[in-house]
Amino acid sequence: MTILQLLLELSLLGSGMTLLWMPLACLDSLLATEVSPQIPDNGSAPLLVDVHVFVSNVFDVNILQYTVSSALLLRLSWFDPHLSWHESTDPRSSITLPSNLLWTPDLTIREGLSVEWREHNPRARVSRKGFVELYTAVTTKTNCDFELLRFPSDKSDCNLSFYAFSNTVEELAFHPHAVNEIVSVKREYMVRGLKAQVPDQQLVPCFQVTLSLENTAIKTTMALVVPGVAILLADICGSLLPLKATERISYKVTLLLGYLVFHSSLVQALPSSSSCNPLLISYFTVLLILLSLSTMETVLMSGLLARGNFSPKSRPNPVPREVLDTANPKPRSEESQRRVEGPRKTWVEAMDHIFLLMYAAIIGCSQIIFVIVWVWWECKSDPPPATDIPHGGKPKI
């Protein structure tokens, strides 16, 4: 009761009101000692703090830096019997006090790279029965281990671990709850799930909030997958050009150089990690190998055809064809007409046609294999070394 009287006096000094419970000299002496408020004594059991975490916004997800920026609102409530009073003493059912005059949990986010509390001294509401309720807002940028195997259709769980290092588990315990209050759906990553729990085997009071993020960016899928398939189709169409046409080599080389530029910029844009890299990196690397093989085949076959190593040797005929036609006016057969109308197909062109069929079959099989791997293959990143060791525990040597 004495503690509450001192707090009420301090809260009413700004309004010019004074209370007649005890002299102000006692309050001055208390402020002069600068003794920080201590955690309420709950006997043999730890003080139970009920925590509600309201996730109001996840406004930045950076997969290249493995960070998530979010805005949270925390509501903490606990019972302090020393702050209760009788109705006869004060008819009010509750009062508000600066939080620096009360004991409050000193929370630290373990994954936090940048944490900004919007109010350094928020006001707490104290009820007549001694229940304390405190609201505080925080904007944080935290580290997240994204599972990017199926990027850009990836799903990841990001943890926010709140620790109270100034207390022990014998003094303090948390009962967390998580509420999703995100109302906007116009974003790349959506929060599909929210879970709050208390981790096991911890030497420091803590609770953990898990954000289940899902990538819903159709634009990224269209910008990455569609160009790769279009380049393969363009390469197959380029193989239909005759080997004798000089435009075929220029077409193939230009297509390969353009894809090299696309591949280099793509690799820089895609995230990478020590394990479970995105499947798209392997997919576009296979496309690069296929395009390189197709270009080398075109150059090789065109060189062989130009040298005439596989061209059929025609027997020289000293008599002009016009003289033979005049001497023998009989109608020629269809086979003779086809021979005269165009040259016979060379072995080089036949090999080029066979390669085209095999190339198209390899492309089709590679697409099917990629779809199967995309659907069925599972890859989980290796857990960090500190996962199995509770905070403050002795590491294994």
CSV table of C-alpha atoms in Angstrom, one decimal:
chain,number,residue,atom,x,y,z
A,1,MET,CA,0.0,0.0,0.0
A,2,THR,CA,2.9,2.4,0.8
A,3,ILE,CA,4.4,1.8,-2.7
A,4,LEU,CA,1.1,2.7,-4.4
A,5,GLN,CA,0.7,5.8,-2.3
A,6,LEU,CA,4.2,7.0,-3.4
A,7,LEU,CA,3.3,6.3,-7.0
A,8,LEU,CA,0.0,8.1,-6.8
A,9,GLU,CA,1.7,11.1,-5.3
A,10,LEU,CA,4.2,11.2,-8.1
A,11,SER,CA,1.6,10.8,-10.8
A,12,LEU,CA,-0.5,13.7,-9.4
A,13,LEU,CA,2.3,16.2,-8.9
A,14,GLY,CA,2.0,17.3,-12.5
A,15,SER,CA,-1.6,18.3,-12.0
A,16,GLY,CA,-1.0,20.2,-8.8
A,17,MET,CA,-2.8,17.7,-6.6
A,18,THR,CA,-1.2,16.2,-3.4
A,19,LEU,CA,-2.2,13.3,-1.2
A,20,LEU,CA,-2.1,13.4,2.5
A,21,TRP,CA,-1.0,9.8,3.0
A,22,MET,CA,2.7,10.5,3.8
A,23,PRO,CA,5.1,13.6,3.6
A,24,LEU,CA,6.8,14.4,0.3
A,25,ALA,CA,10.1,14.1,2.0
A,26,CYS,CA,9.7,10.3,1.9
A,27,LEU,CA,9.1,10.5,-1.8
A,28,ASP,CA,12.2,12.7,-2.3
A,29,SER,CA,14.3,10.3,-0.3
A,30,LEU,CA,13.0,7.4,-2.5
A,31,LEU,CA,13.9,9.3,-5.7
A,32,ALA,CA,17.3,10.2,-4.3
A,33,THR,CA,18.2,6.6,-3.7
A,34,GLU,CA,17.5,5.7,-7.3
A,35,VAL,CA,16.5,2.2,-6.5
A,36,SER,CA,15.0,0.5,-9.5
A,37,PRO,CA,11.6,-1.3,-9.0
A,38,GLN,CA,12.0,-4.9,-8.2
A,39,ILE,CA,9.9,-7.8,-9.6
A,40,PRO,CA,6.8,-8.6,-7.4
A,41,ASP,CA,7.3,-11.5,-5.1
A,42,ASN,CA,5.0,-14.4,-6.0
A,43,GLY,CA,6.1,-16.8,-3.3
A,44,SER,CA,7.6,-20.0,-4.4
A,45,ALA,CA,6.1,-19.8,-7.9
A,46,PRO,CA,7.5,-17.5,-10.7
A,47,LEU,CA,5.5,-14.3,-11.6
A,48,LEU,CA,3.3,-15.1,-14.6
A,49,VAL,CA,3.2,-12.4,-17.2
A,50,ASP,CA,0.5,-12.7,-19.8
A,51,VAL,CA,1.8,-11.5,-23.2
A,52,HIS,CA,-0.3,-10.7,-26.3
A,53,VAL,CA,1.7,-10.0,-29.4
A,54,PHE,CA,-0.3,-8.2,-32.1
A,55,VAL,CA,1.5,-8.3,-35.5
A,56,SER,CA,0.2,-5.2,-37.3
A,57,ASN,CA,2.6,-5.1,-40.3
A,58,VAL,CA,5.4,-7.0,-42.1
A,59,PHE,CA,6.5,-4.3,-44.4
A,60,ASP,CA,9.9,-5.5,-45.7
A,61,VAL,CA,11.2,-9.0,-46.5
A,62,ASN,CA,14.7,-9.0,-47.9
A,63,ILE,CA,15.7,-12.5,-49.0
A,64,LEU,CA,19.2,-11.4,-50.2
A,65,GLN,CA,20.1,-10.1,-46.7
A,66,TYR,CA,17.9,-12.6,-44.9
A,67,THR,CA,16.0,-10.0,-42.9
A,68,VAL,CA,12.4,-9.2,-42.0
A,69,SER,CA,11.1,-5.9,-40.8
A,70,SER,CA,7.9,-5.9,-38.8
A,71,ALA,CA,5.7,-3.7,-36.6
A,72,LEU,CA,4.4,-5.3,-33.3
A,73,LEU,CA,2.2,-4.2,-30.5
A,74,LEU,CA,2.8,-6.0,-27.1
A,75,ARG,CA,0.3,-6.1,-24.3
A,76,LEU,CA,1.8,-7.3,-21.0
A,77,SER,CA,-0.3,-7.9,-17.9
A,78,TRP,CA,0.6,-9.3,-14.5
A,79,PHE,CA,-0.5,-9.2,-10.9
A,80,ASP,CA,1.2,-7.1,-8.2
A,81,PRO,CA,-0.5,-7.3,-4.8
A,82,HIS,CA,1.5,-4.3,-3.5
A,83,LEU,CA,-0.3,-2.0,-6.0
A,84,SER,CA,-3.8,-2.8,-4.8
A,85,TRP,CA,-6.0,-0.5,-2.7
A,86,HIS,CA,-9.4,-0.4,-1.1
A,87,GLU,CA,-12.4,1.4,-2.6
A,88,SER,CA,-12.7,3.4,0.6
A,89,THR,CA,-9.2,4.8,0.1
A,90,ASP,CA,-9.7,5.8,-3.6
A,91,PRO,CA,-13.0,5.3,-5.5
A,92,ARG,CA,-11.3,5.0,-8.9
A,93,SER,CA,-11.2,1.5,-10.3
A,94,SER,CA,-7.8,2.0,-12.1
A,95,ILE,CA,-5.1,4.6,-12.6
A,96,THR,CA,-2.3,5.2,-15.1
A,97,LEU,CA,1.3,5.5,-14.1
A,98,PRO,CA,4.6,6.0,-16.0
A,99,SER,CA,6.2,2.6,-16.6
A,100,ASN,CA,9.5,3.7,-15.2
A,101,LEU,CA,7.9,3.8,-11.7
A,102,LEU,CA,6.9,0.2,-11.9
A,103,TRP,CA,8.7,-3.1,-12.5
A,104,THR,CA,8.3,-4.1,-16.1
A,105,PRO,CA,10.0,-7.0,-18.0
A,106,ASP,CA,13.1,-5.9,-19.8
A,107,LEU,CA,12.7,-7.6,-23.1
A,108,THR,CA,15.4,-8.2,-25.7
A,109,ILE,CA,14.9,-9.7,-29.2
A,110,ARG,CA,17.6,-12.2,-29.9
A,111,GLU,CA,17.3,-12.1,-33.7
A,112,GLY,CA,17.0,-8.3,-33.7
A,113,LEU,CA,19.4,-6.3,-35.9
A,114,SER,CA,17.6,-3.0,-35.3
A,115,VAL,CA,14.9,-2.6,-32.6
A,116,GLU,CA,13.1,0.6,-32.0
A,117,TRP,CA,10.6,1.0,-29.2
A,118,ARG,CA,8.2,3.8,-30.0
A,119,GLU,CA,7.8,5.0,-26.4
A,120,HIS,CA,10.7,4.8,-24.0
A,121,ASN,CA,8.4,5.4,-21.0
A,122,PRO,CA,4.8,4.2,-21.9
A,123,ARG,CA,2.1,4.5,-19.3
A,124,ALA,CA,0.8,1.5,-17.5
A,125,ARG,CA,-2.7,0.9,-16.2
A,126,VAL,CA,-3.0,-0.4,-12.6
A,127,SER,CA,-6.4,-1.7,-11.5
A,128,ARG,CA,-7.7,-1.5,-7.9
A,129,LYS,CA,-7.0,-5.2,-7.4
A,130,GLY,CA,-3.4,-4.9,-8.4
A,131,PHE,CA,-3.4,-6.0,-12.0
A,132,VAL,CA,-1.0,-4.1,-14.2
A,133,GLU,CA,-1.5,-3.8,-17.9
A,134,LEU,CA,1.1,-2.3,-20.2
A,135,TYR,CA,1.0,-1.6,-24.0
A,136,THR,CA,4.2,-1.0,-25.9
A,137,ALA,CA,4.8,-0.8,-29.7
A,138,VAL,CA,8.0,-1.9,-31.4
A,139,THR,CA,9.4,-1.8,-34.9
A,140,THR,CA,12.1,-4.4,-35.5
A,141,LYS,CA,14.4,-5.7,-38.2
A,142,THR,CA,15.3,-9.2,-37.5
A,143,ASN,CA,17.3,-12.0,-39.0
A,144,CYS,CA,15.4,-14.9,-40.6
A,145,ASP,CA,16.5,-18.3,-42.0
A,146,PHE,CA,14.5,-18.4,-45.2
A,147,GLU,CA,13.9,-21.8,-46.9
A,148,LEU,CA,14.5,-20.7,-50.5
A,149,LEU,CA,14.6,-24.1,-52.3
A,150,ARG,CA,11.4,-23.4,-54.2
A,151,PHE,CA,11.9,-19.7,-54.7
A,152,PRO,CA,9.8,-17.8,-55.8
A,153,SER,CA,7.1,-20.1,-54.3
A,154,ASP,CA,8.9,-20.4,-51.0
A,155,LYS,CA,7.5,-20.8,-47.5
A,156,SER,CA,9.6,-19.9,-44.4
A,157,ASP,CA,9.2,-19.6,-40.7
A,158,CYS,CA,10.7,-16.6,-39.0
A,159,ASN,CA,11.2,-16.5,-35.3
A,160,LEU,CA,11.1,-13.5,-32.9
A,161,SER,CA,12.6,-14.6,-29.5
A,162,PHE,CA,12.0,-12.3,-26.6
A,163,TYR,CA,14.3,-12.7,-23.6
A,164,ALA,CA,14.2,-11.1,-20.2
A,165,PHE,CA,17.9,-11.3,-19.2
A,166,SER,CA,17.4,-9.4,-15.9
A,167,ASN,CA,15.4,-12.2,-14.3
A,168,THR,CA,15.6,-16.0,-13.9
A,169,VAL,CA,13.1,-18.7,-14.7
A,170,GLU,CA,12.5,-19.1,-10.9
A,171,GLU,CA,11.4,-15.5,-10.8
A,172,LEU,CA,9.5,-14.9,-14.1
A,173,ALA,CA,7.5,-16.9,-16.6
A,174,PHE,CA,5.6,-15.9,-19.8
A,175,HIS,CA,2.3,-17.0,-21.1
A,176,PRO,CA,2.4,-15.8,-24.8
A,177,HIS,CA,-0.4,-15.3,-27.4
A,178,ALA,CA,-0.1,-14.1,-31.0
A,179,VAL,CA,-2.7,-12.2,-33.0
A,180,ASN,CA,-2.5,-11.5,-36.7
A,181,GLU,CA,-3.8,-7.9,-37.3
A,182,ILE,CA,-2.4,-7.4,-40.9
A,183,VAL,CA,-5.2,-6.1,-43.0
A,184,SER,CA,-3.4,-5.3,-46.3
A,185,VAL,CA,-2.9,-8.1,-48.8
A,186,LYS,CA,-1.0,-6.1,-51.4
A,187,ARG,CA,2.4,-7.4,-50.6
A,188,GLU,CA,4.9,-9.9,-51.9
A,189,TYR,CA,5.1,-12.1,-48.7
A,190,MET,CA,1.9,-12.9,-46.8
A,191,VAL,CA,1.7,-14.0,-43.2
A,192,ARG,CA,-0.2,-17.3,-43.4
A,193,GLY,CA,0.3,-18.4,-39.9
A,194,LEU,CA,1.3,-17.0,-36.4
A,195,LYS,CA,2.3,-19.0,-33.4
A,196,ALA,CA,3.5,-18.1,-29.9
A,197,GLN,CA,5.2,-20.5,-27.6
A,198,VAL,CA,7.7,-20.9,-24.7
A,199,PRO,CA,10.8,-22.8,-25.8
A,200,ASP,CA,11.9,-25.7,-23.8
A,201,GLN,CA,15.2,-26.0,-21.8
A,202,GLN,CA,15.8,-22.3,-21.4
A,203,LEU,CA,17.7,-20.8,-18.5
A,204,VAL,CA,16.4,-17.3,-19.1
A,205,PRO,CA,12.7,-16.4,-19.2
A,206,CYS,CA,11.7,-16.1,-22.8
A,207,PHE,CA,8.9,-16.6,-25.3
A,208,GLN,CA,9.0,-17.0,-29.1
A,209,VAL,CA,6.7,-15.8,-31.9
A,210,THR,CA,6.9,-17.6,-35.2
A,211,LEU,CA,5.8,-15.9,-38.4
A,212,SER,CA,4.9,-18.3,-41.3
A,213,LEU,CA,5.6,-16.4,-44.5
A,214,GLU,CA,4.6,-17.4,-48.0
A,215,ASN,CA,5.8,-15.8,-51.2
A,216,THR,CA,2.9,-14.9,-53.5
A,217,ALA,CA,4.8,-13.0,-56.1
A,218,ILE,CA,3.5,-14.1,-59.5
A,219,LYS,CA,5.5,-11.3,-61.1
A,220,THR,CA,8.8,-13.0,-60.1
A,221,THR,CA,7.7,-16.3,-61.5
A,222,MET,CA,6.7,-14.8,-64.8
A,223,ALA,CA,9.9,-12.8,-65.0
A,224,LEU,CA,12.1,-15.8,-64.4
A,225,VAL,CA,10.5,-19.0,-65.7
A,226,VAL,CA,8.8,-17.6,-68.9
A,227,PRO,CA,12.0,-16.1,-70.4
A,228,GLY,CA,13.9,-19.4,-69.9
A,229,VAL,CA,11.2,-21.5,-71.7
A,230,ALA,CA,11.0,-18.8,-74.4
A,231,ILE,CA,14.7,-19.0,-75.1
A,232,LEU,CA,14.6,-22.8,-75.4
A,233,LEU,CA,11.8,-22.5,-77.9
A,234,ALA,CA,13.7,-19.9,-79.9
A,235,ASP,CA,16.7,-22.1,-80.0
A,236,ILE,CA,14.7,-25.0,-81.3
A,237,CYS,CA,13.2,-22.7,-84.0
A,238,GLY,CA,16.7,-21.5,-84.9
A,239,SER,CA,17.8,-25.1,-85.5
A,240,LEU,CA,15.2,-25.4,-88.2
A,241,LEU,CA,17.2,-23.0,-90.4
A,242,PRO,CA,19.4,-24.8,-93.1
A,243,LEU,CA,23.0,-25.3,-92.3
A,244,LYS,CA,24.0,-23.5,-95.5
A,245,ALA,CA,22.3,-20.3,-94.3
A,246,THR,CA,24.9,-18.1,-92.6
A,247,GLU,CA,22.2,-16.5,-90.5
A,248,ARG,CA,21.9,-19.7,-88.4
A,249,ILE,CA,25.3,-19.3,-86.8
A,250,SER,CA,24.7,-15.6,-86.2
A,251,TYR,CA,21.3,-16.4,-84.7
A,252,LYS,CA,22.7,-19.1,-82.4
A,253,VAL,CA,25.6,-17.0,-81.2
A,254,THR,CA,23.4,-14.0,-80.5
A,255,LEU,CA,21.0,-16.1,-78.6
A,256,LEU,CA,23.7,-17.6,-76.5
A,257,LEU,CA,25.4,-14.2,-75.7
A,258,GLY,CA,22.0,-12.7,-74.7
A,259,TYR,CA,21.3,-15.6,-72.4
A,260,LEU,CA,24.8,-15.3,-70.8
A,261,VAL,CA,23.9,-11.7,-69.9
A,262,PHE,CA,20.5,-12.8,-68.5
A,263,HIS,CA,22.1,-15.7,-66.6
A,264,SER,CA,24.8,-13.5,-65.0
A,265,SER,CA,22.3,-10.9,-63.8
A,266,LEU,CA,19.9,-13.7,-62.6
A,267,VAL,CA,22.5,-15.3,-60.4
A,268,GLN,CA,23.2,-12.0,-58.7
A,269,ALA,CA,19.5,-11.4,-58.2
A,270,LEU,CA,18.8,-14.8,-56.7
A,271,PRO,CA,19.6,-15.5,-53.1
A,272,SER,CA,22.2,-18.1,-52.1
A,273,SER,CA,23.2,-20.0,-49.0
A,274,SER,CA,25.5,-22.7,-47.7
A,275,SER,CA,22.7,-25.3,-48.2
A,276,CYS,CA,19.4,-25.7,-50.1
A,277,ASN,CA,20.0,-23.1,-52.8
A,278,PRO,CA,17.1,-22.2,-55.0
A,279,LEU,CA,16.3,-24.8,-57.7
A,280,LEU,CA,16.1,-22.1,-60.3
A,281,ILE,CA,19.9,-21.6,-60.1
A,282,SER,CA,20.4,-25.2,-61.2
A,283,TYR,CA,17.6,-25.0,-63.7
A,284,PHE,CA,19.0,-22.0,-65.5
A,285,THR,CA,22.5,-23.5,-65.4
A,286,VAL,CA,21.2,-26.5,-67.3
A,287,LEU,CA,19.6,-24.2,-69.8
A,288,LEU,CA,23.0,-22.6,-70.3
A,289,ILE,CA,24.6,-25.9,-70.9
A,290,LEU,CA,21.9,-26.9,-73.5
A,291,LEU,CA,22.3,-23.7,-75.4
A,292,SER,CA,26.0,-24.0,-75.4
A,293,LEU,CA,25.8,-27.6,-76.9
A,294,SER,CA,23.3,-26.4,-79.5
A,295,THR,CA,25.6,-23.6,-80.6
A,296,MET,CA,28.7,-25.8,-80.7
A,297,GLU,CA,26.8,-28.4,-82.8
A,298,THR,CA,25.7,-25.7,-85.3
A,299,VAL,CA,29.3,-24.4,-85.6
A,300,LEU,CA,30.7,-27.9,-86.0
A,301,MET,CA,28.2,-29.0,-88.6
A,302,SER,CA,28.5,-25.8,-90.6
A,303,GLY,CA,32.2,-26.2,-90.7
A,304,LEU,CA,32.0,-29.8,-91.9
A,305,LEU,CA,29.5,-28.9,-94.6
A,306,ALA,CA,31.6,-26.0,-95.8
A,307,ARG,CA,34.6,-28.3,-96.2
A,308,GLY,CA,32.6,-30.8,-98.0
A,309,ASN,CA,34.0,-33.8,-96.2
A,310,PHE,CA,30.7,-35.6,-96.2
A,311,SER,CA,29.3,-34.2,-99.6
A,312,PRO,CA,28.5,-36.9,-102.2
A,313,LYS,CA,31.1,-36.8,-105.0
A,314,SER,CA,29.5,-36.4,-108.4
A,315,ARG,CA,31.0,-38.1,-111.5
A,316,PRO,CA,32.2,-35.5,-114.0
A,317,ASN,CA,30.3,-35.5,-117.3
A,318,PRO,CA,32.1,-33.8,-120.2
A,319,VAL,CA,28.9,-33.6,-122.3
A,320,PRO,CA,26.7,-30.7,-121.4
A,321,ARG,CA,23.3,-31.5,-120.0
A,322,GLU,CA,21.5,-29.5,-122.7
A,323,VAL,CA,23.2,-31.6,-125.4
A,324,LEU,CA,22.0,-34.8,-123.7
A,325,ASP,CA,18.5,-33.5,-123.3
A,326,THR,CA,18.4,-32.6,-127.1
A,327,ALA,CA,19.8,-36.0,-128.1
A,328,ASN,CA,17.5,-37.9,-125.9
A,329,PRO,CA,14.1,-36.2,-125.9
A,330,LYS,CA,12.4,-38.9,-123.8
A,331,PRO,CA,10.7,-37.7,-120.7
A,332,ARG,CA,12.7,-38.0,-117.5
A,333,SER,CA,11.5,-40.0,-114.6
A,334,GLU,CA,10.4,-38.3,-111.4
A,335,GLU,CA,13.6,-39.4,-109.6
A,336,SER,CA,15.7,-37.8,-112.3
A,337,GLN,CA,13.7,-34.6,-112.0
A,338,ARG,CA,14.2,-34.5,-108.2
A,339,ARG,CA,18.0,-35.0,-108.7
A,340,VAL,CA,18.1,-32.1,-111.2
A,341,GLU,CA,15.9,-29.8,-109.1
A,342,GLY,CA,17.9,-30.0,-105.9
A,343,PRO,CA,21.0,-31.6,-104.5
A,344,ARG,CA,20.7,-34.7,-102.5
A,345,LYS,CA,20.6,-34.4,-98.7
A,346,THR,CA,24.1,-34.7,-97.2
A,347,TRP,CA,25.2,-36.8,-94.3
A,348,VAL,CA,25.9,-33.6,-92.3
A,349,GLU,CA,22.4,-32.4,-92.7
A,350,ALA,CA,21.1,-35.8,-91.7
A,351,MET,CA,23.2,-35.7,-88.6
A,352,ASP,CA,22.0,-32.2,-87.9
A,353,HIS,CA,18.4,-33.3,-88.2
A,354,ILE,CA,19.0,-36.3,-85.8
A,355,PHE,CA,20.6,-33.9,-83.3
A,356,LEU,CA,17.6,-31.6,-83.5
A,357,LEU,CA,15.3,-34.5,-82.6
A,358,MET,CA,17.5,-35.6,-79.7
A,359,TYR,CA,17.9,-32.0,-78.6
A,360,ALA,CA,14.1,-31.5,-78.4
A,361,ALA,CA,13.7,-34.8,-76.6
A,362,ILE,CA,16.4,-33.8,-74.0
A,363,ILE,CA,14.7,-30.4,-73.4
A,364,GLY,CA,11.3,-32.1,-72.9
A,365,CYS,CA,12.8,-34.7,-70.5
A,366,SER,CA,14.7,-32.0,-68.6
A,367,GLN,CA,11.5,-30.0,-68.1
A,368,ILE,CA,9.7,-33.1,-66.7
A,369,ILE,CA,12.5,-33.9,-64.4
A,370,PHE,CA,12.6,-30.3,-63.1
A,371,VAL,CA,8.9,-30.5,-62.3
A,372,ILE,CA,9.3,-33.8,-60.5
A,373,VAL,CA,12.2,-32.5,-58.5
A,374,TRP,CA,10.3,-29.2,-57.7
A,375,VAL,CA,7.3,-31.2,-56.3
A,376,TRP,CA,8.9,-34.1,-54.5
A,377,TRP,CA,12.4,-33.1,-53.4
A,378,GLU,CA,12.8,-31.9,-49.9
A,379,CYS,CA,15.8,-30.1,-48.4
A,380,LYS,CA,16.1,-28.7,-44.9
A,381,SER,CA,19.0,-26.5,-43.9
A,382,ASP,CA,21.4,-27.7,-41.3
A,383,PRO,CA,20.5,-26.4,-37.8
A,384,PRO,CA,22.8,-23.9,-36.3
A,385,PRO,CA,25.3,-25.1,-33.7
A,386,ALA,CA,23.6,-23.2,-30.9
A,387,THR,CA,20.2,-24.7,-31.5
A,388,ASP,CA,20.7,-27.7,-29.2
A,389,ILE,CA,22.3,-25.6,-26.4
A,390,PRO,CA,19.9,-23.5,-24.1
A,391,HIS,CA,20.9,-19.9,-23.7
A,392,GLY,CA,23.4,-19.7,-20.9
A,393,GLY,CA,24.1,-23.4,-20.9
A,394,LYS,CA,27.6,-24.9,-21.0
A,395,PRO,CA,28.6,-25.7,-24.6
A,396,LYS,CA,29.7,-29.2,-25.5
A,397,ILE,CA,33.4,-29.6,-26.1
